[in-house]
PDB file of C-alpha atoms and ligand atoms in Angstrom:
ATOM      1  CA  MET D  15       0.000   0.000   0.000  1.00 81.00           C
ATOM      2  CA  ASN D  16       1.707   3.167  -1.192  1.00 91.00           C
ATOM      3  CA  CYS D  17       1.526   6.423   0.720  1.00 94.00           C
ATOM      4  CA  PRO D  18      -1.300   8.486  -0.812  1.00 95.00           C
ATOM      5  CA  ALA D  19       0.788  11.658  -0.444  1.00 95.00           C
ATOM      6  CA  CYS D  20       4.182  10.650  -1.852  1.00 97.00           C
ATOM      7  CA  GLN D  21       3.638   7.098  -3.174  1.00 95.00           C
ATOM      8  CA  HIS D  22       6.390   5.716  -0.960  1.00 95.00           C
ATOM      9  CA  PRO D  23       5.747   1.960  -0.568  1.00 94.00           C
ATOM     10  CA  GLU D  24       6.706   1.606   3.094  1.00 94.00           C
ATOM     11  CA  SER D  25       4.739   2.673   6.131  1.00 94.00           C
ATOM     12  CA  LYS D  26       4.574   1.729   9.774  1.00 93.00           C
ATOM     13  CA  VAL D  27       1.429   0.748  11.619  1.00 92.00           C
ATOM     14  CA  LEU D  28       0.537   3.134  14.430  1.00 92.00           C
ATOM     15  CA  GLU D  29      -2.663   1.486  15.529  1.00 88.00           C
ATOM     16  CA  THR D  30      -4.802  -1.521  14.605  1.00 88.00           C
ATOM     17  CA  ARG D  31      -8.463  -1.752  15.420  1.00 86.00           C
ATOM     18  CA  ALA D  32     -10.914  -4.534  14.668  1.00 77.00           C
ATOM     19  CA  THR D  33     -14.314  -3.466  13.337  1.00 70.00           C
ATOM     20  CA  GLY D  34     -16.608  -6.396  12.708  1.00 66.00           C
ATOM     21  CA  ASP D  35     -14.889  -8.653  10.191  1.00 67.00           C
ATOM     22  CA  ALA D  36     -12.395  -5.973   9.119  1.00 72.00           C
ATOM     23  CA  LEU D  37      -9.178  -4.530  10.516  1.00 81.00           C
ATOM     24  CA  LYS D  38      -8.621  -0.807  10.445  1.00 87.00           C
ATOM     25  CA  ARG D  39      -4.964   0.278  10.517  1.00 91.00           C
ATOM     26  CA  ARG D  40      -3.625   3.731  11.135  1.00 93.00           C
ATOM     27  CA  ARG D  41      -0.359   4.046   9.195  1.00 95.00           C
ATOM     28  CA  GLN D  42       2.432   6.548   8.864  1.00 96.00           C
ATOM     29  CA  CYS D  43       4.569   6.897   5.754  1.00 96.00           C
ATOM     30  CA  LEU D  44       8.247   6.196   6.444  1.00 96.00           C
ATOM     31  CA  GLN D  45       9.313   8.864   3.963  1.00 96.00           C
ATOM     32  CA  CYS D  46       7.042  11.881   4.434  1.00 97.00           C
ATOM     33  CA  ASN D  47       5.352  10.975   7.748  1.00 96.00           C
ATOM     34  CA  HIS D  48       1.913  11.392   6.185  1.00 96.00           C
ATOM     35  CA  ARG D  49      -0.727   9.491   8.166  1.00 96.00           C
ATOM     36  CA  PHE D  50      -3.422   7.453   6.483  1.00 96.00           C
ATOM     37  CA  THR D  51      -5.845   4.615   7.233  1.00 94.00           C
ATOM     38  CA  THR D  52      -6.187   1.226   5.552  1.00 92.00           C
ATOM     39  CA  HIS D  53      -8.884  -1.408   5.912  1.00 86.00           C
ATOM     40  CA  GLU D  54      -8.184  -5.104   5.708  1.00 82.00           C
ATOM     41  CA  ARG D  55     -10.877  -7.652   5.126  1.00 76.00           C
ATOM     42  CA  VAL D  56     -10.609 -11.405   4.973  1.00 67.00           C
ATOM     43  CA  GLU D  57     -11.373 -12.508   1.462  1.00 67.00           C
ATOM     44  CA  ARG D  58     -13.841 -15.339   1.586  1.00 64.00           C
ATOM     45  CA  LYS D  59     -13.776 -17.425  -1.517  1.00 73.00           C
ATOM     46  CA  LEU D  60     -17.180 -19.032  -1.635  1.00 82.00           C
ATOM     47  CA  PRO D  61     -17.704 -22.014  -3.899  1.00 86.00           C
ATOM     48  CA  LEU D  62     -20.512 -21.872  -6.448  1.00 90.00           C
ATOM     49  CA  VAL D  63     -23.775 -23.507  -5.498  1.00 93.00           C
ATOM     50  CA  VAL D  64     -25.048 -26.180  -7.880  1.00 93.00           C
ATOM     51  CA  LYS D  65     -28.833 -26.193  -7.926  1.00 90.00           C
ATOM     52  CA  ARG D  66     -30.953 -29.266  -8.407  1.00 86.00           C
ATOM     53  CA  GLU D  67     -31.494 -28.480 -12.100  1.00 89.00           C
ATOM     54  CA  GLY D  68     -27.735 -28.109 -12.554  1.00 89.00           C
ATOM     55  CA  ARG D  69     -27.747 -24.334 -12.638  1.00 92.00           C
ATOM     56  CA  ARG D  70     -24.904 -22.629 -10.746  1.00 92.00           C
ATOM     57  CA  GLU D  71     -25.170 -19.486  -8.714  1.00 90.00           C
ATOM     58  CA  PRO D  72     -23.196 -17.680  -5.995  1.00 87.00           C
ATOM     59  CA  PHE D  73     -23.854 -18.566  -2.368  1.00 88.00           C
ATOM     60  CA  ASP D  74     -26.703 -16.399  -1.113  1.00 89.00           C
ATOM     61  CA  HIS D  75     -26.823 -15.712   2.628  1.00 88.00           C
ATOM     62  CA  ASP D  76     -30.340 -14.288   2.293  1.00 90.00           C
ATOM     63  CA  LYS D  77     -31.636 -17.468   0.700  1.00 92.00           C
ATOM     64  CA  VAL D  78     -30.391 -19.507   3.651  1.00 94.00           C
ATOM     65  CA  VAL D  79     -32.055 -17.032   6.009  1.00 94.00           C
ATOM     66  CA  GLU D  80     -35.302 -17.286   4.039  1.00 95.00           C
ATOM     67  CA  GLY D  81     -35.315 -21.093   4.119  1.00 95.00           C
ATOM     68  CA  VAL D  82     -34.608 -21.199   7.844  1.00 97.00           C
ATOM     69  CA  ARG D  83     -37.193 -18.501   8.516  1.00 96.00           C
ATOM     70  CA  LEU D  84     -39.864 -20.577   6.789  1.00 96.00           C
ATOM     71  CA  ALA D  85     -38.935 -23.614   8.867  1.00 97.00           C
ATOM     72  CA  CYS D  86     -39.034 -21.479  12.042  1.00 97.00           C
ATOM     73  CA  ARG D  87     -42.494 -20.013  11.432  1.00 95.00           C
ATOM     74  CA  LYS D  88     -44.367 -19.624  14.718  1.00 95.00           C
ATOM     75  CA  ARG D  89     -41.436 -21.061  16.590  1.00 96.00           C
ATOM     76  CA  PRO D  90     -39.644 -19.092  19.322  1.00 96.00           C
ATOM     77  CA  VAL D  91     -36.576 -18.389  17.189  1.00 96.00           C
ATOM     78  CA  ASP D  92     -35.621 -14.754  16.680  1.00 94.00           C
ATOM     79  CA  ALA D  93     -34.242 -13.116  13.562  1.00 93.00           C
ATOM     80  CA  ARG D  94     -30.762 -12.735  15.003  1.00 91.00           C
ATOM     81  CA  THR D  95     -30.493 -16.449  15.786  1.00 94.00           C
ATOM     82  CA  ILE D  96     -31.491 -17.234  12.201  1.00 94.00           C
ATOM     83  CA  ASP D  97     -29.003 -14.741  10.797  1.00 91.00           C
ATOM     84  CA  GLU D  98     -26.207 -16.174  12.947  1.00 91.00           C
ATOM     85  CA  LEU D  99     -27.118 -19.691  11.841  1.00 94.00           C
ATOM     86  CA  ALA D 100     -26.870 -18.606   8.197  1.00 92.00           C
ATOM     87  CA  SER D 101     -23.498 -17.007   8.909  1.00 88.00           C
ATOM     88  CA  ARG D 102     -22.158 -20.224  10.458  1.00 90.00           C
ATOM     89  CA  VAL D 103     -23.300 -22.134   7.389  1.00 92.00           C
ATOM     90  CA  GLU D 104     -21.634 -19.525   5.181  1.00 88.00           C
ATOM     91  CA  VAL D 105     -18.345 -19.922   7.068  1.00 86.00           C
ATOM     92  CA  LYS D 106     -18.518 -23.712   6.714  1.00 88.00           C
ATOM     93  CA  VAL D 107     -19.179 -23.379   2.997  1.00 89.00           C
ATOM     94  CA  SER D 108     -16.295 -20.932   2.654  1.00 83.00           C
ATOM     95  CA  LEU D 109     -13.969 -23.458   4.323  1.00 83.00           C
ATOM     96  CA  SER D 110     -14.806 -26.051   1.700  1.00 81.00           C
ATOM     97  CA  VAL D 111     -11.927 -26.690  -0.667  1.00 78.00           C
ATOM     98  CA  ALA D 112     -14.253 -27.869  -3.436  1.00 83.00           C
ATOM     99  CA  PRO D 113     -14.942 -25.310  -6.178  1.00 85.00           C
ATOM    100  CA  GLU D 114     -18.636 -26.164  -6.035  1.00 91.00           C
ATOM    101  CA  VAL D 115     -21.157 -27.358  -3.467  1.00 93.00           C
ATOM    102  CA  THR D 116     -24.668 -28.611  -4.127  1.00 94.00           C
ATOM    103  CA  SER D 117     -27.728 -26.923  -2.661  1.00 94.00           C
ATOM    104  CA  ALA D 118     -28.502 -30.265  -0.970  1.00 93.00           C
ATOM    105  CA  GLU D 119     -25.115 -30.178   0.809  1.00 94.00           C
ATOM    106  CA  ILE D 120     -25.877 -26.673   2.038  1.00 96.00           C
ATOM    107  CA  GLY D 121     -29.273 -27.948   3.161  1.00 96.00           C
ATOM    108  CA  GLU D 122     -27.581 -30.641   5.261  1.00 95.00           C
ATOM    109  CA  LEU D 123     -25.322 -28.006   6.869  1.00 96.00           C
ATOM    110  CA  VAL D 124     -28.395 -25.920   7.696  1.00 97.00           C
ATOM    111  CA  LEU D 125     -30.147 -28.989   9.061  1.00 95.00           C
ATOM    112  CA  ALA D 126     -27.272 -29.843  11.397  1.00 94.00           C
ATOM    113  CA  GLU D 127     -27.315 -26.284  12.785  1.00 95.00           C
ATOM    114  CA  LEU D 128     -31.084 -26.210  13.058  1.00 96.00           C
ATOM    115  CA  ALA D 129     -31.183 -29.325  15.222  1.00 94.00           C
ATOM    116  CA  ALA D 130     -29.452 -27.359  17.969  1.00 93.00           C
ATOM    117  CA  VAL D 131     -31.751 -24.343  17.593  1.00 95.00           C
ATOM    118  CA  ASP D 132     -35.283 -25.712  17.379  1.00 96.00           C
ATOM    119  CA  ILE D 133     -36.247 -29.352  16.968  1.00 94.00           C
ATOM    120  CA  VAL D 134     -39.616 -28.621  15.319  1.00 95.00           C
ATOM    121  CA  ALA D 135     -38.000 -26.318  12.753  1.00 96.00           C
ATOM    122  CA  TYR D 136     -35.418 -29.048  12.223  1.00 96.00           C
ATOM    123  CA  VAL D 137     -38.125 -31.592  11.377  1.00 95.00           C
ATOM    124  CA  ARG D 138     -39.878 -29.139   9.051  1.00 95.00           C
ATOM    125  CA  PHE D 139     -36.664 -28.336   7.242  1.00 96.00           C
ATOM    126  CA  ALA D 140     -35.746 -32.020   6.959  1.00 95.00           C
ATOM    127  CA  SER D 141     -39.133 -32.882   5.517  1.00 93.00           C
ATOM    128  CA  VAL D 142     -38.542 -30.392   2.693  1.00 91.00           C
ATOM    129  CA  LEU D 143     -34.911 -31.350   2.215  1.00 92.00           C
ATOM    130  CA  ARG D 144     -35.097 -35.130   2.393  1.00 89.00           C
ATOM    131  CA  GLY D 145     -38.787 -35.873   2.231  1.00 89.00           C
ATOM    132  CA  ILE D 146     -40.472 -37.611   5.139  1.00 89.00           C
ATOM    133  CA  GLU D 147     -42.691 -40.524   4.119  1.00 90.00           C
ATOM    134  CA  GLY D 148     -43.936 -41.696   7.480  1.00 90.00           C
ATOM    135  CA  PRO D 149     -43.263 -42.435  11.140  1.00 91.00           C
ATOM    136  CA  ASP D 150     -40.125 -44.466  10.397  1.00 92.00           C
ATOM    137  CA  ASP D 151     -38.489 -41.511   8.646  1.00 91.00           C
ATOM    138  CA  LEU D 152     -39.524 -39.224  11.479  1.00 90.00           C
ATOM    139  CA  LEU D 153     -38.183 -41.585  14.089  1.00 90.00           C
ATOM    140  CA  GLN D 154     -34.876 -41.937  12.298  1.00 90.00           C
ATOM    141  CA  LEU D 155     -34.624 -38.162  12.113  1.00 90.00           C
ATOM    142  CA  LEU D 156     -35.379 -37.694  15.786  1.00 90.00           C
ATOM    143  CA  ARG D 157     -33.565 -40.698  17.225  1.00 90.00           C
ATOM    144  CA  PRO D 158     -30.318 -38.830  17.968  1.00 86.00           C
ATOM    145  CA  TYR D 159     -32.292 -36.227  19.916  1.00 85.00           C
ATOM    146  CA  LEU D 160     -34.817 -38.365  21.793  1.00 84.00           C
ATOM    147  CA  GLY D 161     -34.552 -37.862  25.520  1.00 75.00           C
ATOM    148  CA  ALA D 162     -32.336 -34.829  25.075  1.00 60.00           C
ATOM    149  CA  ALA D 163     -33.433 -31.820  27.063  1.00 52.00           C
ATOM    150  CA  GLY D 164     -33.810 -29.526  24.062  1.00 51.00           C
ATOM    151  CA  PRO D 165     -31.654 -26.529  23.257  1.00 52.00           C
ATOM    152  CA  GLY D 166     -33.066 -24.351  26.036  1.00 47.00           C
ATOM    153  CA  GLY D 167     -31.137 -21.363  24.779  1.00 42.00           C
ATOM    154  CA  VAL D 168     -33.951 -19.462  23.134  1.00 43.00           C
ATOM    155  CA  VAL D 169     -35.838 -17.699  25.891  1.00 44.00           C
ATOM    156  CA  ASP D 170     -36.335 -14.090  24.831  1.00 43.00           C
ATOM    157  CA  GLY D 171     -37.718 -14.877  21.400  1.00 41.00           C
ATOM    158  CA  GLY D 172     -39.448 -11.515  21.157  1.00 44.00           C
ATOM    159  CA  GLY D 173     -42.321 -13.201  19.390  1.00 44.00           C
ATOM    160  CA  GLN D 174     -42.367 -11.212  16.160  1.00 47.00           C
ATOM    161  CA  GLY D 175     -45.589 -11.979  14.305  1.00 45.00           C
ATOM    162  CA  ASP D 176     -44.648 -13.275  10.880  1.00 53.00           C
TER     163      ASP D 176
HETATM  164 ZN1   ZN N 209       4.615   9.578   2.090  1.00 53.91          ZN
END
């Protein structure tokens, strides 16, 4: 990063501050002592999402949120919890080394997260993702969680209408 005043390539960092997912650095040019600020952001290389029909499109955080929101209808899960869930899925997808992921694989990532958030939403989402034909499918889906005391984390749901 060259100094904006004299184009000298070297500067020293006076101060570094984290703001969300970015780093803000206060720098001083080693040649003319001009002070300037740079922002650093982690570049997330997200693989393309392969849809069921074979179409490819970029990963869409909002689409994950929308799908989870539908599954969480009338459940005590607030918007922030859903947004954070989508962000965790996004991070997992970004860690994938494959150049492409299928929408079904993303669905399974969402499903695994949802199980810890709300078990009813989890079943709803699974029924769309995998198809539930009857009690046996349901039982298989729920078996790992039977007898568990539920997530218990969501208390102040806020109860937004839609
Ligand atoms: Zn300079």
